[in-house]
Amino acid sequence: AESPSAALAAMQAVGTVYADQKPVSANPLSVEDKETWFGLIDLQIRRLQQSAQRERTEDIERAKNVLAEALQGYTEALEMPNGKAAQQRLGQSRLLLRSLIETYGDRPHTNDTVDSAKNLLKTIGTFEKEKVFTQGTEE
């Protein structure tokens, strides 16, 4: 299934490319045919704009929910006395963050959430390195 945002961009590109183009075939479109064709393109663009806006809103909400779940896992891991349980919880958070980045990384409307996910992923990595270093010197 094509994303409404991607379909919208494609339809807008078609309209832009062909709007001012002169017919080159032996059987050019009549003015009426061209007007009908562009009228249909405009109608489809209006429909896709609504779907694309809904998709963007839902993407942002889903991405923020995944980020919140990963942050909760990180916070819980910080409070866990058991190193193995904390490590497992951090691993779950890392998986969630990587999935978020992979899924939404190329969608401009989720840039802020993806940037936050990347920062949290770095924070988790730093925490794990420091935790390993600290545990190694205490034993």
PDB file of C-alpha atoms in Angstrom:
ATOM      1  CA  ALA A   1       0.000   0.000   0.000  1.00  0.00           C
ATOM      2  CA  GLU A   2       1.373   3.331  -1.064  1.00  0.00           C
ATOM      3  CA  SER A   3       1.603   6.044   1.555  1.00  0.00           C
ATOM      4  CA  PRO A   4      -0.916   8.856   0.988  1.00  0.00           C
ATOM      5  CA  SER A   5       1.936  11.349   1.385  1.00  0.00           C
ATOM      6  CA  ALA A   6       3.976   9.597  -1.306  1.00  0.00           C
ATOM      7  CA  ALA A   7       0.956   9.331  -3.605  1.00  0.00           C
ATOM      8  CA  LEU A   8       0.226  13.026  -3.070  1.00  0.00           C
ATOM      9  CA  ALA A   9       3.799  13.984  -3.966  1.00  0.00           C
ATOM     10  CA  ALA A  10       3.652  11.819  -7.093  1.00  0.00           C
ATOM     11  CA  MET A  11       0.316  13.264  -8.200  1.00  0.00           C
ATOM     12  CA  GLN A  12       1.567  16.820  -7.627  1.00  0.00           C
ATOM     13  CA  ALA A  13       4.669  16.019  -9.671  1.00  0.00           C
ATOM     14  CA  VAL A  14       2.548  14.718 -12.547  1.00  0.00           C
ATOM     15  CA  GLY A  15       0.496  17.890 -12.501  1.00  0.00           C
ATOM     16  CA  THR A  16       3.605  20.071 -12.424  1.00  0.00           C
ATOM     17  CA  VAL A  17       5.454  18.222 -15.180  1.00  0.00           C
ATOM     18  CA  TYR A  18       2.568  18.035 -17.627  1.00  0.00           C
ATOM     19  CA  ALA A  19       0.749  21.302 -16.883  1.00  0.00           C
ATOM     20  CA  ASP A  20       2.606  23.438 -19.428  1.00  0.00           C
ATOM     21  CA  GLN A  21       3.888  20.723 -21.730  1.00  0.00           C
ATOM     22  CA  LYS A  22       2.991  20.986 -25.410  1.00  0.00           C
ATOM     23  CA  PRO A  23       1.523  17.842 -26.999  1.00  0.00           C
ATOM     24  CA  VAL A  24       4.100  15.902 -29.012  1.00  0.00           C
ATOM     25  CA  SER A  25       2.110  12.920 -30.222  1.00  0.00           C
ATOM     26  CA  ALA A  26       0.299  12.662 -33.556  1.00  0.00           C
ATOM     27  CA  ASN A  27      -2.991  12.544 -31.662  1.00  0.00           C
ATOM     28  CA  PRO A  28      -2.703  15.360 -29.099  1.00  0.00           C
ATOM     29  CA  LEU A  29      -5.232  15.775 -26.328  1.00  0.00           C
ATOM     30  CA  SER A  30      -7.939  18.266 -27.038  1.00  0.00           C
ATOM     31  CA  VAL A  31      -8.158  21.290 -24.782  1.00  0.00           C
ATOM     32  CA  GLU A  32     -11.258  19.746 -23.203  1.00  0.00           C
ATOM     33  CA  ASP A  33      -9.503  16.413 -22.628  1.00  0.00           C
ATOM     34  CA  LYS A  34      -6.550  18.181 -21.044  1.00  0.00           C
ATOM     35  CA  GLU A  35      -8.839  20.252 -18.797  1.00  0.00           C
ATOM     36  CA  THR A  36     -10.704  17.101 -17.759  1.00  0.00           C
ATOM     37  CA  TRP A  37      -7.464  15.272 -17.075  1.00  0.00           C
ATOM     38  CA  PHE A  38      -6.070  18.106 -14.945  1.00  0.00           C
ATOM     39  CA  GLY A  39      -9.411  18.502 -13.203  1.00  0.00           C
ATOM     40  CA  LEU A  40      -9.196  14.849 -12.180  1.00  0.00           C
ATOM     41  CA  ILE A  41      -5.615  15.345 -11.018  1.00  0.00           C
ATOM     42  CA  ASP A  42      -6.689  18.339  -8.906  1.00  0.00           C
ATOM     43  CA  LEU A  43      -9.557  16.337  -7.407  1.00  0.00           C
ATOM     44  CA  GLN A  44      -7.232  13.458  -6.554  1.00  0.00           C
ATOM     45  CA  ILE A  45      -4.717  15.876  -5.015  1.00  0.00           C
ATOM     46  CA  ARG A  46      -7.422  17.335  -2.746  1.00  0.00           C
ATOM     47  CA  ARG A  47      -8.445  13.833  -1.646  1.00  0.00           C
ATOM     48  CA  LEU A  48      -4.857  12.789  -1.047  1.00  0.00           C
ATOM     49  CA  GLN A  49      -4.118  15.946   0.948  1.00  0.00           C
ATOM     50  CA  GLN A  50      -6.699  14.887   3.529  1.00  0.00           C
ATOM     51  CA  SER A  51      -5.348  11.334   3.703  1.00  0.00           C
ATOM     52  CA  ALA A  52      -1.758  12.569   3.836  1.00  0.00           C
ATOM     53  CA  GLN A  53      -2.557  14.960   6.700  1.00  0.00           C
ATOM     54  CA  ARG A  54      -4.232  12.142   8.622  1.00  0.00           C
ATOM     55  CA  GLU A  55      -1.224   9.897   7.929  1.00  0.00           C
ATOM     56  CA  ARG A  56       1.203  12.562   9.188  1.00  0.00           C
ATOM     57  CA  THR A  57      -0.824  13.082  12.361  1.00  0.00           C
ATOM     58  CA  GLU A  58      -0.982   9.326  13.009  1.00  0.00           C
ATOM     59  CA  ASP A  59       2.742   8.892  12.240  1.00  0.00           C
ATOM     60  CA  ILE A  60       3.663  11.583  14.753  1.00  0.00           C
ATOM     61  CA  GLU A  61       1.436  10.033  17.413  1.00  0.00           C
ATOM     62  CA  ARG A  62       2.795   6.507  16.840  1.00  0.00           C
ATOM     63  CA  ALA A  63       6.408   7.687  16.808  1.00  0.00           C
ATOM     64  CA  LYS A  64       5.912   9.649  20.037  1.00  0.00           C
ATOM     65  CA  ASN A  65       4.303   6.608  21.688  1.00  0.00           C
ATOM     66  CA  VAL A  66       7.248   4.387  20.732  1.00  0.00           C
ATOM     67  CA  LEU A  67       9.685   7.030  21.999  1.00  0.00           C
ATOM     68  CA  ALA A  68       7.771   7.295  25.292  1.00  0.00           C
ATOM     69  CA  GLU A  69       7.857   3.510  25.720  1.00  0.00           C
ATOM     70  CA  ALA A  70      11.603   3.418  25.045  1.00  0.00           C
ATOM     71  CA  LEU A  71      12.202   6.286  27.476  1.00  0.00           C
ATOM     72  CA  GLN A  72      10.153   4.515  30.133  1.00  0.00           C
ATOM     73  CA  GLY A  73      12.258   1.376  29.630  1.00  0.00           C
ATOM     74  CA  TYR A  74      15.462   3.388  29.963  1.00  0.00           C
ATOM     75  CA  THR A  75      14.186   5.073  33.133  1.00  0.00           C
ATOM     76  CA  GLU A  76      13.174   1.718  34.631  1.00  0.00           C
ATOM     77  CA  ALA A  77      16.564   0.234  33.758  1.00  0.00           C
ATOM     78  CA  LEU A  78      18.309   3.058  35.621  1.00  0.00           C
ATOM     79  CA  GLU A  79      16.410   2.110  38.774  1.00  0.00           C
ATOM     80  CA  MET A  80      16.944  -1.666  38.545  1.00  0.00           C
ATOM     81  CA  PRO A  81      19.433  -3.163  40.991  1.00  0.00           C
ATOM     82  CA  ASN A  82      19.761  -6.341  38.898  1.00  0.00           C
ATOM     83  CA  GLY A  83      22.280  -5.749  36.116  1.00  0.00           C
ATOM     84  CA  LYS A  84      20.911  -8.485  33.842  1.00  0.00           C
ATOM     85  CA  ALA A  85      17.327  -7.246  34.115  1.00  0.00           C
ATOM     86  CA  ALA A  86      18.477  -3.675  33.493  1.00  0.00           C
ATOM     87  CA  GLN A  87      20.505  -4.792  30.488  1.00  0.00           C
ATOM     88  CA  GLN A  88      17.490  -6.634  29.077  1.00  0.00           C
ATOM     89  CA  ARG A  89      15.282  -3.568  29.555  1.00  0.00           C
ATOM     90  CA  LEU A  90      17.879  -1.370  27.851  1.00  0.00           C
ATOM     91  CA  GLY A  91      17.993  -3.850  24.983  1.00  0.00           C
ATOM     92  CA  GLN A  92      14.232  -3.553  24.556  1.00  0.00           C
ATOM     93  CA  SER A  93      14.512   0.232  24.520  1.00  0.00           C
ATOM     94  CA  ARG A  94      17.297   0.069  21.927  1.00  0.00           C
ATOM     95  CA  LEU A  95      15.158  -2.153  19.681  1.00  0.00           C
ATOM     96  CA  LEU A  96      12.212   0.222  19.960  1.00  0.00           C
ATOM     97  CA  LEU A  97      14.394   3.221  19.142  1.00  0.00           C
ATOM     98  CA  ARG A  98      16.059   1.556  16.161  1.00  0.00           C
ATOM     99  CA  SER A  99      12.659   0.525  14.840  1.00  0.00           C
ATOM    100  CA  LEU A 100      11.359   4.073  15.251  1.00  0.00           C
ATOM    101  CA  ILE A 101      14.383   5.518  13.439  1.00  0.00           C
ATOM    102  CA  GLU A 102      14.123   2.973  10.614  1.00  0.00           C
ATOM    103  CA  THR A 103      10.372   3.393  10.191  1.00  0.00           C
ATOM    104  CA  TYR A 104      10.080   7.165  10.483  1.00  0.00           C
ATOM    105  CA  GLY A 105      13.590   8.411   9.669  1.00  0.00           C
ATOM    106  CA  ASP A 106      12.737   9.465   6.123  1.00  0.00           C
ATOM    107  CA  ARG A 107       9.488  11.225   6.997  1.00  0.00           C
ATOM    108  CA  PRO A 108      10.038  14.966   7.489  1.00  0.00           C
ATOM    109  CA  HIS A 109       7.003  15.365   9.752  1.00  0.00           C
ATOM    110  CA  THR A 110       8.604  13.066  12.366  1.00  0.00           C
ATOM    111  CA  ASN A 111      12.087  14.643  12.329  1.00  0.00           C
ATOM    112  CA  ASP A 112      11.860  15.963  15.907  1.00  0.00           C
ATOM    113  CA  THR A 113      10.807  12.595  17.315  1.00  0.00           C
ATOM    114  CA  VAL A 114      13.432  10.732  15.271  1.00  0.00           C
ATOM    115  CA  ASP A 115      16.122  13.156  16.502  1.00  0.00           C
ATOM    116  CA  SER A 116      14.988  12.543  20.090  1.00  0.00           C
ATOM    117  CA  ALA A 117      15.139   8.785  19.467  1.00  0.00           C
ATOM    118  CA  LYS A 118      18.697   9.079  18.116  1.00  0.00           C
ATOM    119  CA  ASN A 119      19.721  11.120  21.162  1.00  0.00           C
ATOM    120  CA  LEU A 120      18.186   8.607  23.559  1.00  0.00           C
ATOM    121  CA  LEU A 121      19.920   5.770  21.710  1.00  0.00           C
ATOM    122  CA  LYS A 122      23.256   7.573  22.193  1.00  0.00           C
ATOM    123  CA  THR A 123      22.433   8.164  25.859  1.00  0.00           C
ATOM    124  CA  ILE A 124      21.687   4.467  26.361  1.00  0.00           C
ATOM    125  CA  GLY A 125      24.966   3.553  24.664  1.00  0.00           C
ATOM    126  CA  THR A 126      26.902   5.958  26.881  1.00  0.00           C
ATOM    127  CA  PHE A 127      25.128   4.667  29.993  1.00  0.00           C
ATOM    128  CA  GLU A 128      25.929   1.055  29.087  1.00  0.00           C
ATOM    129  CA  LYS A 129      29.616   1.854  28.538  1.00  0.00           C
ATOM    130  CA  GLU A 130      29.850   3.706  31.845  1.00  0.00           C
ATOM    131  CA  LYS A 131      27.943   0.971  33.665  1.00  0.00           C
ATOM    132  CA  VAL A 132      30.258  -1.737  32.302  1.00  0.00           C
ATOM    133  CA  PHE A 133      33.297   0.376  33.200  1.00  0.00           C
ATOM    134  CA  THR A 134      31.988   1.036  36.729  1.00  0.00           C
ATOM    135  CA  GLN A 135      31.083  -2.610  37.298  1.00  0.00           C
ATOM    136  CA  GLY A 136      34.505  -3.671  36.075  1.00  0.00           C
ATOM    137  CA  THR A 137      36.317  -1.440  38.589  1.00  0.00           C
ATOM    138  CA  GLU A 138      34.113  -2.352  41.541  1.00  0.00           C
ATOM    139  CA  GLU A 139      34.702  -6.091  41.307  1.00  0.00           C
TER     140      GLU A 139
END
